Coordinates of C-alpha atoms and ligand atoms in Angstrom, one line a residue:
X1 CA -7.3 3.8 -22.1
X2 CA -9.2 2.3 -25.0
X3 CA -12.5 2.0 -23.2
X4 CA -15.4 4.4 -22.4
X5 CA -18.6 3.5 -20.8
X6 CA -20.9 6.2 -22.1
X7 CA -23.2 3.6 -23.6
X8 CA -23.3 1.6 -20.4
X9 CA -24.2 4.7 -18.4
X10 CA -27.2 5.1 -20.7
X11 CA -28.3 1.5 -20.0
X12 CA -27.8 2.1 -16.3
X13 CA -30.3 4.9 -16.4
X14 CA -32.8 2.7 -18.2
X15 CA -32.8 0.2 -15.3
X16 CA -36.3 -0.5 -13.9
X17 CA -35.5 0.8 -10.5
X18 CA -38.3 0.1 -8.1
X19 CA -38.6 -3.6 -8.8
X20 CA -34.9 -4.1 -9.3
X21 CA -34.0 -2.4 -6.0
X22 CA -36.1 -4.7 -3.9
X23 CA -34.7 -7.8 -5.7
X24 CA -31.2 -6.5 -5.3
X25 CA -31.6 -6.0 -1.5
X26 CA -32.9 -9.5 -1.1
X27 CA -30.0 -11.1 -3.0
X28 CA -27.6 -13.4 -1.0
X29 CA -24.3 -11.7 -0.2
X30 CA -21.0 -13.2 -1.4
X31 CA -19.4 -15.9 0.7
X32 CA -15.6 -15.5 -0.1
X33 CA -13.5 -18.6 -0.1
X34 CA -10.4 -19.0 1.9
X35 CA -7.8 -21.7 2.5
X36 CA -8.6 -24.0 5.4
X37 CA -6.9 -22.4 8.6
X38 CA -4.8 -25.5 9.3
X39 CA -3.8 -26.1 5.7
X40 CA -2.7 -22.5 5.2
X41 CA -0.2 -22.7 8.0
X42 CA 1.8 -25.1 5.8
X43 CA 2.3 -22.6 3.0
X44 CA 2.8 -18.9 2.3
X45 CA 0.2 -18.7 -0.5
X46 CA -2.6 -16.2 -0.5
X47 CA -5.3 -17.1 2.0
X48 CA -8.2 -15.7 -0.1
X49 CA -9.1 -17.9 -3.1
X50 CA -10.2 -16.6 -6.4
X51 CA -13.9 -16.0 -7.1
X52 CA -15.6 -17.7 -10.1
X53 CA -16.9 -15.3 -12.7
X54 CA -20.6 -16.2 -12.0
X55 CA -20.0 -15.4 -8.2
X56 CA -18.5 -12.0 -9.0
X57 CA -21.3 -11.1 -11.4
X58 CA -23.9 -12.1 -8.9
X59 CA -22.3 -10.1 -6.2
X60 CA -22.0 -7.1 -8.5
X61 CA -25.7 -7.3 -9.2
X62 CA -26.4 -6.5 -5.5
X63 CA -25.2 -2.9 -6.2
X64 CA -28.1 -0.4 -6.2
X65 CA -26.2 2.0 -8.6
X66 CA -26.9 4.8 -6.0
X67 CA -27.1 8.2 -7.7
X68 CA -24.7 9.9 -5.2
X69 CA -22.4 6.8 -4.9
X70 CA -21.3 7.2 -1.3
X71 CA -18.9 4.2 -1.9
X72 CA -16.9 6.4 -4.3
X73 CA -16.7 9.1 -1.7
X74 CA -15.4 6.6 0.8
X75 CA -12.6 5.5 -1.5
X76 CA -9.4 7.5 -1.3
X77 CA -8.8 6.9 -5.0
X78 CA -12.4 8.0 -5.8
X79 CA -13.0 4.9 -8.0
X80 CA -16.2 5.0 -10.0
X81 CA -17.5 1.9 -8.2
X82 CA -21.0 1.8 -9.5
X83 CA -19.9 2.2 -13.1
X84 CA -17.3 -0.6 -12.6
X85 CA -19.8 -2.9 -10.9
X86 CA -22.4 -2.2 -13.6
X87 CA -19.9 -3.3 -16.3
X88 CA -19.1 -6.4 -14.2
X89 CA -22.8 -7.2 -13.8
X90 CA -23.1 -7.1 -17.6
X91 CA -20.3 -9.6 -17.9
X92 CA -17.8 -7.0 -19.3
X93 CA -14.9 -8.0 -17.0
X94 CA -12.2 -6.2 -18.9
X95 CA -14.4 -3.1 -19.0
X96 CA -14.8 -3.2 -15.3
X97 CA -11.0 -3.6 -14.8
X98 CA -10.4 -0.7 -17.1
X99 CA -12.9 1.4 -15.1
X100 CA -11.0 0.8 -11.9
X101 CA -7.7 1.4 -13.7
X102 CA -8.8 4.9 -14.7
X103 CA -8.4 6.1 -11.1
X104 CA -6.1 3.5 -9.6
X105 CA -2.7 2.2 -10.5
X106 CA -3.1 -0.9 -8.3
X107 CA -6.8 -1.9 -8.2
X108 CA -5.9 -5.6 -7.8
X109 CA -3.6 -4.8 -4.9
X110 CA -5.9 -2.3 -3.2
X111 CA -8.8 -4.8 -3.5
X112 CA -6.6 -7.2 -1.4
X113 CA -5.2 -4.7 1.1
X114 CA -7.5 -1.8 1.7
X115 CA -9.4 -1.8 5.1
X116 CA -12.6 -1.7 3.0
X117 CA -14.9 -1.8 6.1
X118 CA -13.6 1.7 6.9
X119 CA -13.6 3.0 3.3
X120 CA -15.7 2.0 0.2
X121 CA -17.6 -0.8 1.9
X122 CA -18.1 1.1 5.1
X123 CA -19.9 3.8 3.0
X124 CA -22.0 1.3 1.0
X125 CA -25.7 1.9 1.6
X126 CA -26.5 -1.8 1.5
X127 CA -24.5 -2.0 4.8
X128 CA -27.5 -0.6 6.5
X129 CA -29.6 -3.6 5.5
X130 CA -27.0 -6.4 5.9
X131 CA -23.5 -7.1 4.4
X132 CA -22.3 -4.3 2.0
X133 CA -21.3 -5.1 -1.6
X134 CA -17.9 -6.9 -1.5
X135 CA -16.3 -4.0 -3.5
X136 CA -12.7 -4.9 -2.7
X137 CA -13.1 -8.6 -3.7
X138 CA -14.9 -7.6 -6.9
X139 CA -12.2 -5.0 -7.8
X140 CA -9.5 -7.6 -7.2
X141 CA -11.4 -10.2 -9.2
X142 CA -12.0 -8.2 -12.4
X143 CA -8.3 -7.0 -12.6
X144 CA -7.0 -10.5 -11.8
X145 CA -9.2 -12.1 -14.3
X146 CA -8.2 -9.6 -17.0
X147 CA -4.5 -10.1 -16.2
X148 CA -4.7 -13.9 -16.1
X149 CA -7.3 -14.7 -18.8
X150 CA -7.8 -11.7 -21.0
X151 CA -4.2 -10.9 -22.2
X152 CA -2.5 -9.3 -19.1
X153 CA -2.7 -5.8 -17.8
X154 CA -4.1 -3.7 -20.6
X155 CA -1.5 -1.4 -22.3
X156 CA -2.4 2.3 -22.1
X157 CA -1.9 4.8 -24.8
X158 CA 1.4 6.7 -24.4
X159 CA 1.9 10.4 -24.9
X160 CA 4.6 11.5 -27.4
X161 CA 8.1 11.6 -25.9
X162 CA 8.9 15.0 -24.5
X163 CA 12.7 14.5 -23.9
X164 CA 12.3 15.3 -20.2
X165 CA 13.8 13.1 -17.5
X166 CA 12.3 12.4 -14.0
X167 CA 14.0 10.6 -11.2
X168 CA 11.6 8.7 -8.9
X169 CA 13.0 7.8 -5.4
X170 CA 11.5 4.6 -4.1
X171 CA 9.6 1.9 -5.9
X172 CA 6.8 1.3 -3.4
X173 CA 3.2 2.3 -4.1
X174 CA 3.9 6.1 -4.4
X175 CA 7.0 5.6 -6.6
X176 CA 5.3 3.1 -8.9
X177 CA 2.2 5.2 -9.2
X178 CA 4.1 8.4 -10.0
X179 CA 6.3 6.5 -12.5
X180 CA 3.3 5.1 -14.3
X181 CA 1.6 8.5 -14.6
X182 CA 4.7 10.2 -15.8
X183 CA 5.8 7.6 -18.4
X184 CA 2.2 7.6 -19.8
X185 CA 2.6 11.4 -20.3
X186 CA 5.8 11.1 -22.3
X187 CA 8.5 11.6 -19.7
X188 CA 11.6 9.4 -19.3
X189 CA 11.4 7.9 -15.8
X190 CA 14.1 6.2 -13.8
X191 CA 13.2 4.7 -10.5
X192 CA 15.8 4.3 -7.7
X193 CA 15.4 1.6 -5.1
X194 CA 17.6 0.8 -2.1
X195 CA 16.5 -2.9 -2.0
X196 CA 17.8 -5.5 -4.4
X197 CA 14.5 -5.7 -6.3
X198 CA 11.8 -3.1 -7.1
X199 CA 8.5 -3.1 -5.3
X200 CA 9.3 -1.4 -2.0
X201 CA 6.7 -2.1 0.6
X202 CA 4.7 -4.3 -1.8
X203 CA 7.6 -6.8 -1.9
X204 CA 9.5 -6.1 1.3
X205 CA 6.6 -5.2 3.7
X206 CA 3.6 -7.3 2.8
X207 CA 3.7 -11.1 3.1
X208 CA 2.8 -13.4 0.2
X209 CA -0.2 -14.9 2.1
X210 CA -1.8 -11.4 1.7
X211 CA -0.4 -10.4 -1.6
X212 CA 0.9 -12.8 -4.2
X213 CA 4.3 -11.3 -5.3
X214 CA 3.6 -12.4 -8.9
X215 CA 1.2 -9.4 -9.1
X216 CA 4.1 -7.1 -8.3
X217 CA 6.5 -8.7 -10.7
X218 CA 3.9 -8.5 -13.5
X219 CA 3.3 -4.8 -12.7
X220 CA 7.0 -4.1 -12.7
X221 CA 7.5 -5.9 -16.1
X222 CA 4.5 -4.0 -17.5
X223 CA 6.0 -0.7 -16.4
X224 CA 9.3 -1.7 -18.0
X225 CA 7.5 -2.4 -21.2
X226 CA 6.1 1.1 -21.0
X227 CA 9.6 2.4 -20.7
X228 CA 10.2 2.9 -17.0
X229 CA 13.8 2.0 -15.9
X230 CA 14.6 0.6 -12.5
X231 CA 18.0 1.1 -10.7
X232 CA 18.1 -1.2 -7.6
X233 CA 20.6 -1.4 -4.8
X234 CA 20.9 2.4 -5.1
X235 CA 20.2 4.4 -1.9
X236 CA 19.4 8.0 -2.3
X237 CA 20.8 9.9 0.7
X238 CA 24.1 11.4 1.6
X239 CA 26.1 9.5 -1.1
X240 CA 23.8 10.3 -4.0
X241 CA 21.5 13.2 -3.1
X242 CA 18.5 14.5 -5.0
X243 CA 20.7 17.5 -5.9
X244 CA 23.2 15.1 -7.5
X245 CA 20.3 13.7 -9.6
X246 CA 19.4 17.2 -10.7
X247 CA 22.8 18.7 -11.3
X248 CA 25.2 15.8 -12.1
X249 CA 22.8 13.4 -13.7
X250 CA 20.7 16.0 -15.5
X251 CA 17.3 15.0 -14.3
X252 CA 14.7 17.7 -14.8
X253 CA 12.7 16.8 -11.7
X254 CA 12.8 14.5 -8.7
X255 CA 9.9 12.8 -7.1
X256 CA 10.4 11.6 -3.6
X257 CA 8.3 8.5 -2.8
X258 CA 10.6 6.7 -0.4
X259 CA 7.9 5.9 2.1
X260 CA 8.2 5.4 5.9
X261 CA 10.4 2.4 6.4
X262 CA 12.2 2.9 9.6
X263 CA 10.8 0.6 12.3
X264 CA 9.9 2.4 15.5
X265 CA 11.7 1.1 18.7
X266 CA 10.1 0.6 22.1
X267 CA 13.1 2.0 23.9
X268 CA 12.8 -0.5 26.8
X269 CA 15.5 -2.5 28.5
X270 CA 16.5 -5.8 26.6
X271 CA 15.4 -4.6 23.1
X272 CA 19.0 -5.4 22.0
X273 CA 18.9 -9.0 23.0
X274 CA 19.3 -11.8 20.4
X275 CA 16.1 -12.9 18.7
X276 CA 14.3 -9.6 19.4
X277 CA 13.6 -8.4 15.8
X278 CA 12.2 -5.3 14.3
X279 CA 9.1 -6.0 12.1
X280 CA 10.9 -5.3 8.8
X281 CA 13.7 -7.7 9.4
X282 CA 11.4 -10.4 10.7
X283 CA 9.0 -10.1 7.8
X284 CA 11.6 -10.0 5.0
X285 CA 13.6 -12.9 6.4
X286 CA 10.5 -14.9 7.3
X287 CA 8.8 -14.4 3.9
X288 CA 11.3 -13.9 1.2
X289 CA 14.0 -16.0 -0.4
X290 CA 17.6 -15.0 0.2
X291 CA 18.2 -13.9 -3.4
X292 CA 15.8 -11.0 -2.8
X293 CA 17.6 -9.8 0.3
X294 CA 20.8 -7.8 0.9
X295 CA 23.8 -9.6 2.4
X296 CA 23.5 -9.3 6.2
X297 CA 19.7 -9.8 6.2
X298 CA 19.5 -13.3 5.0
X299 CA 18.4 -16.6 6.5
X300 CA 15.1 -17.5 8.3
X301 CA 14.5 -16.0 11.8
X302 CA 15.2 -18.0 14.9
X303 CA 13.0 -21.2 14.9
X304 CA 10.8 -20.1 17.9
X305 CA 8.8 -22.2 20.3
X306 CA 7.0 -19.1 21.6
X307 CA 6.9 -15.7 19.8
X308 CA 5.6 -12.5 21.3
X309 CA 4.7 -9.8 18.8
X310 CA 4.2 -6.3 20.2
X311 CA 1.7 -4.1 18.3
X312 CA -1.9 -4.0 17.1
X313 CA -1.8 -2.9 13.4
X314 CA -1.6 -4.7 10.1
X315 CA 2.2 -5.1 10.5
X316 CA 1.7 -6.9 13.8
X317 CA -0.9 -9.2 12.2
X318 CA 1.6 -9.9 9.4
X319 CA 4.2 -10.8 12.0
X320 CA 2.0 -13.1 14.1
X321 CA 0.8 -14.9 11.0
X322 CA 4.3 -15.3 9.6
X323 CA 5.4 -16.7 13.0
X324 CA 2.7 -19.3 12.8
X325 CA 3.7 -20.4 9.4
X326 CA 7.4 -20.5 10.2
X327 CA 6.7 -23.0 13.0
X328 CA 3.0 -24.2 13.0
X329 CA 3.7 -26.1 16.3
X330 CA 4.8 -22.9 18.1
X331 CA 2.8 -20.6 20.3
X332 CA 2.3 -17.0 19.1
X333 CA 1.1 -14.1 21.2
X334 CA 0.1 -10.6 20.1
X335 CA 0.5 -8.1 22.9
X336 CA -1.4 -4.8 22.4
X337 CA -1.7 -1.9 24.8
X338 CA -5.3 -1.0 24.0
X339 CA -8.4 -3.2 23.6
X340 CA -9.5 -5.0 20.4
X341 CA -11.9 -2.2 19.6
X342 CA -9.0 0.3 19.2
X343 CA -6.9 -2.0 17.0
X344 CA -6.0 0.1 13.9
X345 CA -5.6 -2.7 11.4
X346 CA -7.9 -4.4 9.0
X347 CA -10.7 -6.6 10.4
X348 CA -10.2 -9.4 7.9
X349 CA -6.6 -9.8 9.0
X350 CA -7.5 -10.0 12.7
X351 CA -10.1 -12.7 11.8
X352 CA -7.5 -14.6 9.8
X353 CA -5.0 -14.4 12.7
X354 CA -7.5 -15.8 15.2
X355 CA -8.4 -18.6 12.8
X356 CA -4.7 -19.4 12.5
X357 CA -4.4 -19.9 16.3
X358 CA -2.8 -16.6 17.3
X359 CA -3.5 -15.6 20.9
X360 CA -4.0 -12.1 22.1
X361 CA -3.1 -10.2 25.3
X362 CA -5.2 -7.0 25.1
X363 CA -4.5 -4.0 27.3
X364 CA -1.0 -5.1 27.9
X365 CA 2.3 -3.2 27.5
X366 CA 5.8 -4.8 27.5
X367 CA 8.1 -2.9 29.8
X368 CA 11.3 -5.1 29.7
X369 CA 12.8 -8.1 27.8
X370 CA 14.8 -10.5 29.8
X371 CA 17.6 -12.7 28.5
X372 CA 19.9 -15.7 29.5
X373 CA 23.6 -15.6 30.0
X374 CA 24.2 -15.9 26.2
X375 CA 22.1 -12.8 25.5
X376 CA 19.1 -14.7 24.1
X377 CA 15.7 -13.3 24.9
X378 CA 13.8 -15.6 27.4
X379 CA 10.8 -13.6 28.5
X380 CA 8.9 -10.3 28.3
X381 CA 7.8 -8.5 31.4
X382 CA 4.5 -6.8 30.8
X383 CA 2.1 -4.5 32.7
X384 CA -1.7 -4.4 32.4
X385 CA -3.4 -1.2 31.1
X386 CA -6.8 0.4 31.4
X387 CA -8.3 2.9 29.0
X388 CA -8.3 6.5 30.2
X389 CA -9.8 9.5 28.5
X390 CA -9.6 10.1 24.7
X391 CA -6.4 11.7 23.3
X392 CA -6.4 14.5 20.6
X393 CA -7.3 12.0 17.9
X394 CA -10.3 10.7 20.0
X395 CA -8.6 7.3 20.8
X396 CA -8.7 6.4 24.5
X397 CA -5.3 6.6 26.1
X398 CA -4.0 3.5 27.8
X399 CA -2.9 4.0 31.4
X400 CA -0.7 1.4 33.3
X401 CA -2.3 -0.3 36.3
X402 CA 0.3 -0.1 39.1
X403 CA 1.6 -3.4 40.4
X404 CA 0.0 -5.5 37.6
X405 CA 3.3 -6.7 36.1
X406 CA 3.5 -10.2 34.9
X407 CA 6.0 -12.3 32.8
X408 CA 5.3 -13.8 29.4
X409 CA 7.9 -16.5 28.5
X410 CA 9.2 -16.2 24.9
X411 CA 12.3 -17.2 22.9
X412 CA 11.5 -14.7 20.0
X413 CA 10.0 -11.2 20.1
X414 CA 9.1 -8.9 17.3
X415 CA 8.5 -5.2 17.7
X416 CA 5.8 -4.1 15.3
X417 CA 4.7 -0.7 16.6
X418 CA 4.8 1.3 13.4
X419 CA 7.1 3.0 11.0
X420 CA 8.7 6.4 10.7
X421 CA 10.3 8.3 7.8
X422 CA 14.0 7.8 7.3
X423 CA 15.3 11.4 7.5
X424 CA 18.5 10.8 5.5
X425 CA 17.1 12.3 2.3
X426 CA 15.7 15.4 3.9
X427 CA 18.9 16.0 5.8
X428 CA 21.0 15.7 2.7
X429 CA 18.8 18.1 0.7
X430 CA 19.2 21.8 1.5
X431 CA 16.0 23.7 1.4
X432 CA 13.7 20.8 1.9
X433 CA 11.4 21.3 5.0
X434 CA 10.1 18.6 7.3
X435 CA 7.7 18.3 10.2
X436 CA 8.6 17.4 13.8
X437 CA 7.8 13.7 12.8
X438 CA 10.4 13.9 10.0
X439 CA 7.8 13.8 7.2
X440 CA 8.4 16.0 4.2
X441 CA 6.3 19.2 4.0
X442 CA 4.4 19.8 0.7
X443 CA 2.2 22.7 -0.3
X444 CA -0.8 20.3 -0.7
X445 CA -1.5 16.6 -1.5
X446 CA -3.1 17.9 -4.7
X447 CA 0.2 19.2 -6.0
X448 CA 3.0 17.6 -3.9
X449 CA 5.4 20.6 -4.3
X450 CA 8.1 20.5 -1.6
X451 CA 9.8 23.7 -0.4
X452 CA 12.2 23.1 -3.4
X453 CA 9.4 24.2 -5.8
X454 CA 9.7 23.2 -9.5
X455 CA 12.6 20.8 -8.7
X456 CA 11.5 18.3 -6.0
X457 CA 8.0 16.8 -5.5
X458 CA 7.0 14.3 -2.8
X459 CA 3.9 12.2 -1.9
X460 CA 2.9 9.1 0.0
X461 CA 4.1 7.8 3.3
X462 CA 7.2 10.1 3.4
X463 CA 4.7 13.0 3.4
X464 CA 1.7 11.7 5.5
X465 CA 3.5 9.1 7.6
X466 CA 3.0 5.3 7.4
X467 CA -0.4 4.6 6.0
X468 CA -2.1 2.5 3.3
X469 CA -1.2 1.6 -0.3
X470 CA -4.2 3.6 -1.6
X471 CA -3.4 6.7 0.5
X472 CA 0.2 6.6 -0.9
X473 CA -1.0 6.1 -4.5
X474 CA -3.7 8.7 -4.7
X475 CA -1.5 11.8 -3.9
X476 CA 1.4 10.4 -5.9
X477 CA -0.8 10.4 -9.0
X478 CA -1.6 14.0 -8.4
X479 CA 2.0 14.9 -7.8
X480 CA 3.0 13.2 -11.1
X481 CA 0.4 15.4 -12.9
X482 CA 1.9 18.5 -11.2
X483 CA 5.4 17.5 -12.4
X484 CA 4.0 17.0 -15.9
X485 CA 2.4 20.4 -15.9
X486 CA 5.6 22.1 -14.6
X487 CA 7.9 20.3 -17.1
X488 CA 5.5 21.1 -20.0
X489 CA 5.5 24.8 -18.9
X490 CA 9.3 24.8 -18.8
X491 CA 9.5 23.3 -22.3
X492 CA 6.9 25.9 -23.6
X493 CA 9.0 28.7 -21.9
X494 CA 12.1 27.5 -23.7
X495 CA 10.4 27.4 -27.0
X496 CA 9.1 30.9 -26.5
X497 CA 12.4 32.3 -25.6
X498 CA 14.0 30.6 -28.6
X499 CA 11.4 32.1 -30.9
X500 CA 12.2 35.6 -29.3
X501 CA 15.9 35.2 -29.9
X502 CA 17.0 37.7 -32.6
X503 CA 17.7 36.2 -36.0
X504 CA 21.1 37.0 -37.6
X505 CA 19.2 39.3 -39.9
X506 CA 17.5 41.3 -37.1
X507 CA 20.8 41.4 -35.2
X508 CA 22.5 43.1 -38.2
X509 CA 19.7 45.6 -38.5
X510 CA 20.1 46.5 -34.8
X511 CA 23.8 47.0 -35.1
Ligands
LIG601 FE1 -12.3 0.2 -1.9 FE2 -9.7 0.5 -1.7 FE3 -10.7 -0.2 -4.0 FE4 -11.1 2.2 -3.1 S1 -9.2 1.4 -3.7 S2 -12.6 0.9 -4.0 S3 -11.2 1.9 -0.9 S4 -10.8 -1.4 -2.1
LIG602 FE1 -23.5 0.2 -5.1 FE2 -23.1 0.3 -2.4 FE3 -22.0 2.1 -4.1 FE4 -24.6 2.1 -3.7 S1 -23.1 2.5 -2.1 S2 -23.5 2.4 -5.6 S3 -25.0 0.0 -3.5 S4 -21.6 -0.1 -4.0

């Protein structure tokens, strides 16, 4: 990075606090712009509209520059938020972007996708007085602005090439973050991806109305310019194992960042009926052009009149909003077994879904799909639930109400009840240990060592289960540093043993 903010920190300390603080607390919070709810159903473009620089600078000026910056503690990447916002407030947009990029590989993407109300913004002290600083929107703004108007993603300095080769499995958030950290430190990096294009979840999981794919393409091109190589349509598993990469293809280390991409099933009657989709298939076919998809997963989903989406997380919201865009004249229902208060996803996405006309059946669980004589789904039988005592995680357990069954007509259904880790890789790699849930066991998220120490590292959703972009990225960065340390130690060890090898002269003396 070619930027430091020592000077700025000095200016921050000179700030006339008491007066400034009162003024800052009285400032009007940002009013983000969005596409009109009706208009947005006619396109798949991002719903949030870009801020103007003066709006972002004004919003950044609401930050109180708290000494103990609780916002940073609330951010899984530990971004130095006050420092970045101070730079932004001074009009140094590139400096602010670089500050976020010091601790994050995807500040523009996290700014769009993080559930900020539970993270950085949820910890912002201004939240006790009114709306917290819109940290996510500002993070997104300064990196977008730098990319679009100030010469693209800034190029980092690269370490001298070490001659070491690392294979990265998966090109989602964990894989890309690890690849970036490794290539910057002088390692040759090859990323293996099972889908036809790199990007993993960022391309094949998140719809364009939440994340403009151009950001991902720009990031991939930037990584290629740094030297990262991508091998798509290559599935690491029984046919090409991590051991093959190490032994036959001479990689020095393997990083597993293949995520959690297997869609969970409900295991209820009728799930095999036509036009009952899993979330991944529905989202990729509904959102992506055929050329980005493998054969056998192409073409738009069934043009529905009434779609039922089962689930309450961000993926369920992506599905209901995709369904509304695929046919704006159709009815779309979200069916969730707990109440709205327990929904695990991002508040902004729920608000967007409501604005877009999605209807909700809370405290409702599908128990059966029914079909016609041609095998097409025609309805979903549901049962009402009530909330019982909290489970081990503190969430209240839904309990069925006997005799409350009812039928919801539908001609398309989508199961969006979460993802699990595909166990193919673990099963084809002797010595790798996994949990009961199929996630890969590592020594700690600070190191990412698997049971195959010094050969195979892992981080992200394949270790912690399906989670957020930022929670996949942060440990992947640490695992990459751990790989770097191990490979450097290995190189140093080789140098040392070379220098200890007896010279021809000393050999002759010995003899
Ligand atoms: Fe907030 Fe996420 Fe950005 Fe951290 S990475 S500052 S949690 S939006
Ligand atoms: Fe600024 Fe809020 Fe962080 Fe304080 S907690 S430094 S006000 S963003």
